[in-house]
Tab-separated table of C-alpha atoms in Angstrom:
chain	number	residue	atom	x	y	z
M	1	MET	CA	-52.529	69.600	-63.547
M	2	ASN	CA	-53.833	68.116	-66.219
M	3	ALA	CA	-53.542	64.717	-68.315
M	4	LEU	CA	-50.480	65.651	-70.652
M	5	PHE	CA	-47.903	65.509	-66.849
M	6	ILE	CA	-48.645	61.918	-66.436
M	7	MET	CA	-47.634	61.423	-70.305
M	8	ILE	CA	-44.226	63.422	-69.233
M	9	PRO	CA	-42.627	60.567	-67.845
M	10	VAL	CA	-43.716	58.435	-70.665
M	11	ILE	CA	-42.036	60.807	-72.942
M	12	SER	CA	-39.086	61.559	-71.731
M	13	PHE	CA	-38.818	57.655	-71.255
M	14	GLY	CA	-39.175	57.195	-75.108
M	15	PHE	CA	-37.074	59.654	-75.473
M	16	ASN	CA	-33.940	57.170	-73.596
M	17	ILE	CA	-35.115	54.855	-75.688
M	18	ILE	CA	-34.001	56.391	-78.518
M	19	MET	CA	-31.158	57.868	-77.798
M	20	GLN	CA	-30.038	54.910	-76.370
M	21	VAL	CA	-29.896	52.747	-79.394
M	22	LEU	CA	-28.469	55.818	-81.634
M	23	THR	CA	-25.594	55.938	-78.887
M	24	PHE	CA	-24.818	52.073	-79.188
M	25	LYS	CA	-25.555	51.789	-83.270
M	26	SER	CA	-23.260	54.599	-84.198
M	27	ILE	CA	-20.476	54.569	-81.611
M	28	HIS	CA	-18.959	51.690	-81.414
M	29	SER	CA	-16.562	51.431	-79.003
M	30	LEU	CA	-19.366	52.337	-76.925
M	31	PRO	CA	-20.370	49.941	-73.948
M	32	LEU	CA	-23.887	48.668	-73.958
M	33	LEU	CA	-23.703	50.296	-69.838
M	34	LYS	CA	-22.883	53.657	-71.020
M	35	SER	CA	-24.988	53.745	-74.137
M	36	ILE	CA	-28.062	52.978	-71.345
M	37	TYR	CA	-26.776	55.710	-69.250
M	38	SER	CA	-26.709	58.505	-71.677
M	39	GLY	CA	-30.681	57.468	-72.837
M	40	PHE	CA	-31.814	58.116	-69.212
M	41	ILE	CA	-29.972	61.104	-68.607
M	42	THR	CA	-31.333	62.150	-72.281
M	43	GLY	CA	-34.641	61.361	-70.942
M	44	LEU	CA	-33.852	62.934	-67.837
M	45	ILE	CA	-33.541	66.325	-69.887
M	46	VAL	CA	-36.467	65.735	-71.322
M	47	LEU	CA	-38.269	65.905	-68.371
M	48	PHE	CA	-37.361	68.790	-67.173
M	49	VAL	CA	-37.841	70.749	-69.932
M	50	CYS	CA	-41.441	69.142	-70.398
M	51	HIS	CA	-41.704	70.578	-66.796
M	52	ILE	CA	-40.680	73.788	-67.249
M	53	CYS	CA	-42.989	74.427	-71.061
M	54	PHE	CA	-46.212	72.673	-70.094
M	55	SER	CA	-46.237	74.034	-66.333
M	56	ASN	CA	-46.034	77.999	-65.958
M	57	ARG	CA	-45.794	77.214	-62.068
M	58	PHE	CA	-42.620	75.608	-62.773
M	59	ILE	CA	-41.783	76.116	-58.251
M	60	GLN	CA	-45.071	74.321	-57.586
M	61	SER	CA	-45.587	71.650	-59.437
M	62	GLY	CA	-42.745	70.398	-57.620
M	63	GLY	CA	-44.740	67.483	-56.216
M	64	TYR	CA	-45.903	66.247	-59.705
M	65	LEU	CA	-42.432	67.077	-61.083
M	66	LEU	CA	-40.685	64.326	-57.965
M	67	ALA	CA	-43.514	62.101	-58.786
M	68	ASN	CA	-43.001	61.861	-63.013
M	69	PHE	CA	-38.896	61.964	-62.108
M	70	ILE	CA	-39.799	58.885	-59.099
M	71	ILE	CA	-41.658	57.267	-62.444
M	72	TYR	CA	-39.568	58.181	-65.233
M	73	SER	CA	-36.570	56.380	-62.946
M	74	LEU	CA	-38.733	53.316	-62.294
M	75	LEU	CA	-38.917	53.547	-65.970
M	76	GLY	CA	-35.550	53.424	-66.871
M	77	TYR	CA	-34.483	50.702	-64.476
M	78	CYS	CA	-37.303	48.221	-66.021
M	79	TYR	CA	-35.812	49.683	-69.339
M	80	PHE	CA	-32.408	48.768	-67.563
M	81	ASN	CA	-33.329	45.476	-66.917
M	82	PHE	CA	-35.019	44.518	-70.077
M	83	VAL	CA	-31.747	45.495	-71.804
M	84	CYS	CA	-29.189	42.755	-69.130
M	85	LEU	CA	-32.282	39.931	-69.836
M	86	GLY	CA	-31.377	39.601	-73.360
M	87	GLU	CA	-27.629	40.267	-72.375
M	88	THR	CA	-27.417	37.642	-69.857
M	89	ALA	CA	-30.328	35.361	-69.080
M	90	ARG	CA	-30.426	31.675	-69.191
M	91	ARG	CA	-34.475	31.674	-70.209
M	92	ILE	CA	-34.149	34.218	-73.044
M	93	ARG	CA	-30.936	32.652	-74.369
M	94	ILE	CA	-32.676	29.284	-74.792
M	95	LEU	CA	-35.969	30.830	-76.156
M	96	ARG	CA	-34.249	32.438	-78.720
M	97	GLU	CA	-31.924	29.354	-79.576
M	98	LEU	CA	-35.774	27.766	-79.715
M	99	LEU	CA	-37.063	30.560	-81.737
M	100	ASP	CA	-34.436	30.558	-84.529
M	101	ALA	CA	-34.616	26.771	-85.181
M	102	GLY	CA	-38.027	26.721	-86.582
M	103	GLU	CA	-37.613	22.803	-86.624
M	104	GLY	CA	-37.213	22.123	-82.355
M	105	LEU	CA	-34.407	21.161	-80.102
M	106	SER	CA	-33.983	18.505	-78.271
M	107	TYR	CA	-31.954	18.571	-75.017
M	108	ASP	CA	-29.462	17.237	-76.268
M	109	GLU	CA	-29.372	19.582	-79.584
M	110	LEU	CA	-29.650	23.267	-77.281
M	111	LEU	CA	-27.026	21.829	-74.970
M	112	LYS	CA	-24.523	22.396	-78.669
M	113	ARG	CA	-26.198	25.202	-78.790
M	114	TYR	CA	-25.755	26.627	-75.711
M	115	ASN	CA	-24.461	24.770	-72.410
M	116	ALA	CA	-23.003	25.364	-68.711
M	117	LYS	CA	-19.492	26.067	-70.550
M	118	ASP	CA	-20.632	28.561	-72.289
M	119	ILE	CA	-22.341	29.996	-69.056
M	120	VAL	CA	-19.562	29.844	-67.091
M	121	GLU	CA	-16.609	31.174	-69.492
M	122	VAL	CA	-18.554	34.466	-70.232
M	123	ARG	CA	-19.150	35.234	-66.820
M	124	ILE	CA	-15.724	34.507	-65.604
M	125	LYS	CA	-14.639	36.401	-68.217
M	126	ARG	CA	-17.386	39.162	-66.870
M	127	LEU	CA	-16.257	39.239	-63.054
M	128	LEU	CA	-12.186	39.233	-64.125
M	129	THR	CA	-12.552	41.800	-66.315
M	130	ASN	CA	-14.934	44.440	-63.706
M	131	GLY	CA	-12.242	43.330	-61.710
M	132	GLN	CA	-14.766	41.659	-59.236
M	133	ILE	CA	-12.354	38.155	-58.772
M	134	VAL	CA	-8.774	37.756	-59.461
M	135	LEU	CA	-6.899	34.528	-60.428
M	136	LYS	CA	-3.360	34.013	-58.792
M	137	ASP	CA	-1.807	31.004	-59.683
M	138	GLY	CA	-5.107	28.837	-60.203
M	139	ARG	CA	-7.363	29.996	-57.825
M	140	TYR	CA	-10.497	33.122	-57.888
M	141	PHE	CA	-10.290	35.553	-54.838
M	142	ILE	CA	-12.713	38.278	-54.549
M	143	GLY	CA	-11.706	41.252	-55.722
M	144	LYS	CA	-13.703	44.528	-55.911
M	145	PRO	CA	-16.568	43.360	-53.442
M	146	VAL	CA	-19.215	45.441	-55.451
M	147	VAL	CA	-21.308	42.126	-57.061
M	148	LEU	CA	-20.491	40.061	-53.440
M	149	GLY	CA	-22.630	43.025	-51.521
M	150	MET	CA	-25.268	42.810	-54.519
M	151	ALA	CA	-25.484	38.904	-54.286
M	152	LYS	CA	-25.702	39.623	-49.855
M	153	ALA	CA	-28.382	41.585	-51.088
M	154	VAL	CA	-30.316	39.269	-52.765
M	155	GLY	CA	-29.796	36.695	-50.736
M	156	LEU	CA	-31.579	38.639	-47.936
M	157	LEU	CA	-34.443	39.498	-50.260
M	158	LYS	CA	-34.537	35.390	-51.051
M	159	TRP	CA	-34.460	35.204	-46.996
M	160	ILE	CA	-37.536	37.530	-45.991
M	161	LEU	CA	-39.639	35.678	-48.948
M	162	LEU	CA	-39.205	32.401	-49.833
M	163	GLY	CA	-37.079	31.208	-46.296
M	164	ASN	CA	-33.231	29.800	-47.623
M	165	ALA	CA	-34.832	28.015	-51.229
M	166	LYS	CA	-31.500	27.073	-53.180
M	167	ARG	CA	-32.251	27.335	-57.088
M	168	VAL	CA	-29.364	28.250	-59.533
C	1	MET	CA	-46.562	64.461	-52.343
C	2	SER	CA	-50.416	63.265	-52.292
C	3	VAL	CA	-49.706	61.582	-55.878
C	4	ILE	CA	-46.514	59.312	-54.312
C	5	LEU	CA	-48.269	58.421	-50.886
C	6	PHE	CA	-51.347	57.013	-53.246
C	7	GLY	CA	-48.487	55.205	-55.450
C	8	PHE	CA	-46.099	54.333	-53.042
C	9	GLY	CA	-49.460	53.219	-50.530
C	10	LEU	CA	-51.264	51.075	-52.980
C	11	PHE	CA	-47.293	49.185	-53.860
C	12	ILE	CA	-47.303	48.224	-49.573
C	13	PHE	CA	-50.511	47.473	-50.083
C	14	TYR	CA	-48.918	44.472	-52.798
C	15	PHE	CA	-46.429	43.752	-51.150
C	16	VAL	CA	-47.424	43.544	-47.875
C	17	THR	CA	-50.510	40.971	-49.269
C	18	HIS	CA	-47.476	38.784	-51.499
C	19	TYR	CA	-45.446	38.751	-48.020
C	20	LEU	CA	-48.963	37.114	-46.462
C	21	ILE	CA	-49.577	34.580	-49.616
C	22	TRP	CA	-46.096	33.313	-49.949
C	23	LYS	CA	-46.196	32.823	-45.737
C	24	ILE	CA	-49.000	30.617	-46.056
C	25	HIS	CA	-47.722	28.966	-50.075
C	26	ILE	CA	-45.390	29.554	-52.333
C	27	PRO	CA	-47.332	29.137	-55.823
C	28	ARG	CA	-45.370	27.128	-58.398
C	29	ARG	CA	-46.032	29.552	-60.690
C	30	GLN	CA	-44.288	33.059	-58.448
C	31	VAL	CA	-44.420	35.504	-60.821
C	32	GLN	CA	-47.716	34.032	-62.756
C	33	VAL	CA	-49.638	34.824	-59.560
C	34	LEU	CA	-47.483	38.548	-59.147
C	35	LEU	CA	-49.024	39.197	-61.914
C	36	MET	CA	-52.827	37.915	-61.542
C	37	LEU	CA	-52.255	40.033	-58.043
C	38	PHE	CA	-51.779	43.331	-59.603
C	39	PRO	CA	-55.400	44.484	-60.848
C	40	VAL	CA	-56.915	42.942	-57.472
C	41	LEU	CA	-54.817	44.453	-55.370
C	42	MET	CA	-54.823	47.946	-56.772
C	43	ILE	CA	-58.346	48.307	-57.651
C	44	LEU	CA	-58.822	46.936	-53.307
C	45	GLY	CA	-56.182	49.182	-52.494
C	46	PHE	CA	-57.994	52.359	-53.578
C	47	LEU	CA	-61.609	50.886	-52.490
C	48	ALA	CA	-60.038	50.204	-49.237
C	49	PHE	CA	-58.506	53.947	-49.239
C	50	GLN	CA	-61.464	55.527	-49.370
C	51	LEU	CA	-62.935	53.595	-47.185
C	52	PHE	CA	-60.116	55.212	-45.016
C	53	LEU	CA	-60.650	59.139	-46.172
C	54	LYS	CA	-64.158	58.390	-44.808
C	55	GLY	CA	-63.152	57.317	-41.411
C	56	TYR	CA	-61.070	59.724	-41.736
C	57	GLU	CA	-61.855	62.790	-38.893
C	58	GLY	CA	-58.651	64.987	-39.321
C	59	ASP	CA	-57.123	67.251	-41.808
C	60	GLY	CA	-57.895	65.298	-45.222
C	61	SER	CA	-56.445	68.137	-47.624
C	62	LEU	CA	-52.912	65.314	-47.486
C	63	PHE	CA	-55.049	62.569	-48.822
C	64	SER	CA	-57.520	64.128	-51.301
C	65	LEU	CA	-57.013	63.663	-54.873
C	66	LEU	CA	-57.701	64.572	-57.886
C	67	PHE	CA	-59.022	62.373	-60.980
C	68	VAL	CA	-56.273	62.592	-62.744
C	69	GLU	CA	-53.415	62.433	-59.792
C	70	TYR	CA	-55.495	59.257	-59.099
C	71	LEU	CA	-54.188	58.333	-62.607
C	72	GLN	CA	-50.689	59.830	-62.015
C	73	GLY	CA	-50.906	57.840	-58.723
C	74	CYS	CA	-51.800	54.537	-60.551
C	75	LEU	CA	-48.874	55.048	-62.868
C	76	LEU	CA	-46.669	55.002	-59.669
C	77	PHE	CA	-47.951	51.898	-58.736
C	78	THR	CA	-47.417	50.197	-62.206
C	79	VAL	CA	-44.309	50.815	-62.482
C	80	LEU	CA	-43.008	50.283	-58.862
C	81	PHE	CA	-44.806	46.859	-60.284
C	82	ALA	CA	-43.125	46.481	-62.890
C	83	ALA	CA	-39.789	46.570	-61.383
C	84	TYR	CA	-40.262	45.002	-58.284
C	85	ILE	CA	-41.680	42.163	-61.134
C	86	VAL	CA	-38.610	42.095	-63.191
C	87	THR	CA	-36.486	42.104	-60.276
C	88	TYR	CA	-38.351	39.129	-58.635
C	89	PRO	CA	-36.587	36.654	-61.229
C	90	ALA	CA	-32.991	37.610	-59.679
C	91	ILE	CA	-34.553	37.075	-56.006
C	92	GLU	CA	-37.072	33.550	-57.024
C	93	ILE	CA	-33.941	32.228	-58.993
C	94	ASP	CA	-29.913	32.647	-58.148
C	95	SER	CA	-27.973	34.082	-60.899
C	96	PRO	CA	-24.504	32.144	-61.392
C	97	SER	CA	-22.276	35.213	-61.439
C	98	LEU	CA	-23.425	35.492	-58.041
C	99	VAL	CA	-23.785	32.002	-57.040
C	100	ILE	CA	-19.761	31.542	-58.613
C	101	ILE	CA	-19.405	34.657	-56.221
C	102	THR	CA	-20.611	33.815	-53.031
C	103	HIS	CA	-18.362	30.304	-53.619
C	104	VAL	CA	-15.607	32.173	-54.023
C	105	SER	CA	-16.455	34.569	-51.135
C	106	ASP	CA	-16.907	31.452	-49.022
C	107	LYS	CA	-13.726	30.243	-49.235
C	108	GLY	CA	-12.598	33.216	-48.184
C	109	PRO	CA	-8.783	34.203	-47.920
C	110	THR	CA	-7.545	30.124	-49.645
C	111	GLY	CA	-8.837	31.845	-52.672
C	112	LEU	CA	-11.166	28.595	-54.919
C	113	ASP	CA	-9.374	26.576	-57.016
C	114	LYS	CA	-10.467	27.207	-61.243
C	115	GLU	CA	-10.972	23.950	-62.041
C	116	LEU	CA	-13.039	23.015	-59.497
C	117	LEU	CA	-15.516	25.636	-60.044
C	118	GLU	CA	-16.158	25.517	-63.533
C	119	LYS	CA	-16.857	21.051	-62.899
C	120	SER	CA	-18.803	22.021	-59.931
C	121	LEU	CA	-20.931	24.803	-62.547
C	122	THR	CA	-23.129	22.094	-65.132
C	123	ASP	CA	-25.281	21.369	-67.783
C	124	GLU	CA	-27.916	19.877	-64.711
C	125	LEU	CA	-27.056	22.527	-62.170
C	126	LEU	CA	-27.704	25.506	-65.119
C	127	VAL	CA	-29.298	24.667	-68.161
C	128	LYS	CA	-32.058	21.809	-67.306
C	129	PRO	CA	-33.515	23.604	-64.543
C	130	ARG	CA	-34.159	26.617	-66.785
C	131	ILE	CA	-35.780	24.317	-69.480
C	132	GLU	CA	-38.108	23.258	-66.886
C	133	ASP	CA	-38.914	26.546	-65.789
C	134	LEU	CA	-39.917	27.298	-69.166
C	135	VAL	CA	-42.100	24.265	-69.707
C	136	THR	CA	-43.264	24.736	-66.612
C	137	GLU	CA	-44.880	29.042	-67.262
C	138	LYS	CA	-45.592	27.223	-70.751
C	139	MET	CA	-43.508	28.931	-72.958
C	140	ILE	CA	-42.044	25.969	-74.381
C	141	PHE	CA	-43.345	22.031	-74.727
C	142	ILE	CA	-42.421	18.911	-75.840
C	143	GLY	CA	-43.668	17.507	-78.423
C	144	GLN	CA	-43.693	14.075	-79.951
C	145	ASP	CA	-39.838	13.803	-81.363
C	146	GLY	CA	-38.668	14.807	-77.699
C	147	LYS	CA	-37.896	18.042	-78.695
C	148	TYR	CA	-38.702	20.943	-77.284
C	149	ARG	CA	-40.548	23.885	-79.206
C	150	LEU	CA	-42.096	27.469	-78.444
C	151	THR	CA	-45.692	27.860	-77.342
C	152	ALA	CA	-47.356	30.700	-78.503
C	153	LYS	CA	-47.145	32.588	-75.128
C	154	GLY	CA	-42.784	31.728	-75.756
C	155	ARG	CA	-43.278	33.047	-79.104
C	156	TRP	CA	-45.050	36.220	-78.167
C	157	PHE	CA	-42.673	36.684	-74.742
C	158	ILE	CA	-39.362	36.445	-77.022
C	159	LEU	CA	-40.033	38.451	-80.192
C	160	PRO	CA	-39.491	41.736	-78.263
C	161	PHE	CA	-35.991	40.698	-77.185
C	162	SER	CA	-35.316	39.112	-80.608
C	163	PHE	CA	-36.210	42.574	-81.595
C	164	TYR	CA	-33.809	44.764	-79.487
C	165	ARG	CA	-31.163	42.602	-79.598
C	166	ASN	CA	-30.447	42.407	-83.514
C	167	LEU	CA	-31.736	46.334	-83.582
C	168	ILE	CA	-28.383	46.900	-81.478
C	169	GLY	CA	-26.752	44.029	-83.515
C	170	ALA	CA	-25.663	42.650	-80.052
C	171	GLY	CA	-25.381	38.531	-80.126
C	172	LYS	CA	-27.369	36.145	-79.034
C	173	GLY	CA	-26.192	36.774	-74.813
C	174	GLY	CA	-27.245	34.862	-71.977
């Protein structure tokens, strides 16, 4: 193996980002999540092609391929989180409001631009659209349990690392 | 396989050390401390691995690594660490979506009243603590006029997000 092997997942990740941005910008009906998938698959193809091209014993470099696949997948996961943070994170939104404001914002001015009502409205709409909760007779019920499963997994990790500390 | 073992081994060493430190005392600026631990534990982990190799009397072929393989192992550790760091805020702070889901789930078959849910999630609960976090993390500060402003750190942090969102033509998010 030479140093170029180490760059393969990074190069593939570059293709991942380029394809994700291009597909999202050019296909207007494409949801952001699907563009992330298309970028990831493109990068994966590049990863395998690079391994075939730069290894004259492709089968025998299985260990390096696996390592590079793991590295690439983790880079893809980090990118997914980066995109999600920009889409949903409160602190990111607050920072963006301050960036756009230039002259600074008081607490009340900040709340006029971004507040709990906005936060809750967007999330409930998303949860309803994805069927994670359903609304019946003015009451919410659990629909599909996917996000509930995530909440429990995160709760468990939180309990392991932080005890029962609650911070919203 | 040696590369994978080395990379994951470093990460397990990092995670166990982090867990033990958190059991003694949870730092105020948790992500900051996690970031500071990264280079220190990478070096310590590497040294510990070298000591292990010196003392290991069995077949060392599984653990013998070329320099380039050490680099690949360190890259693997780095991306494992990066993946953990981007996930950590979700562990540290309850996401409003997960809070909503948990509240609804807790009510079981009776369901949760729509207005009650919306009234319980206030600015005091959802916005103010996040502003305070940003002040603690030194991403923003309060000026003499009482207005919040970005620090240089906050500005550098938000620029990639702002650039990306503008690039894809998306809104401000949140």
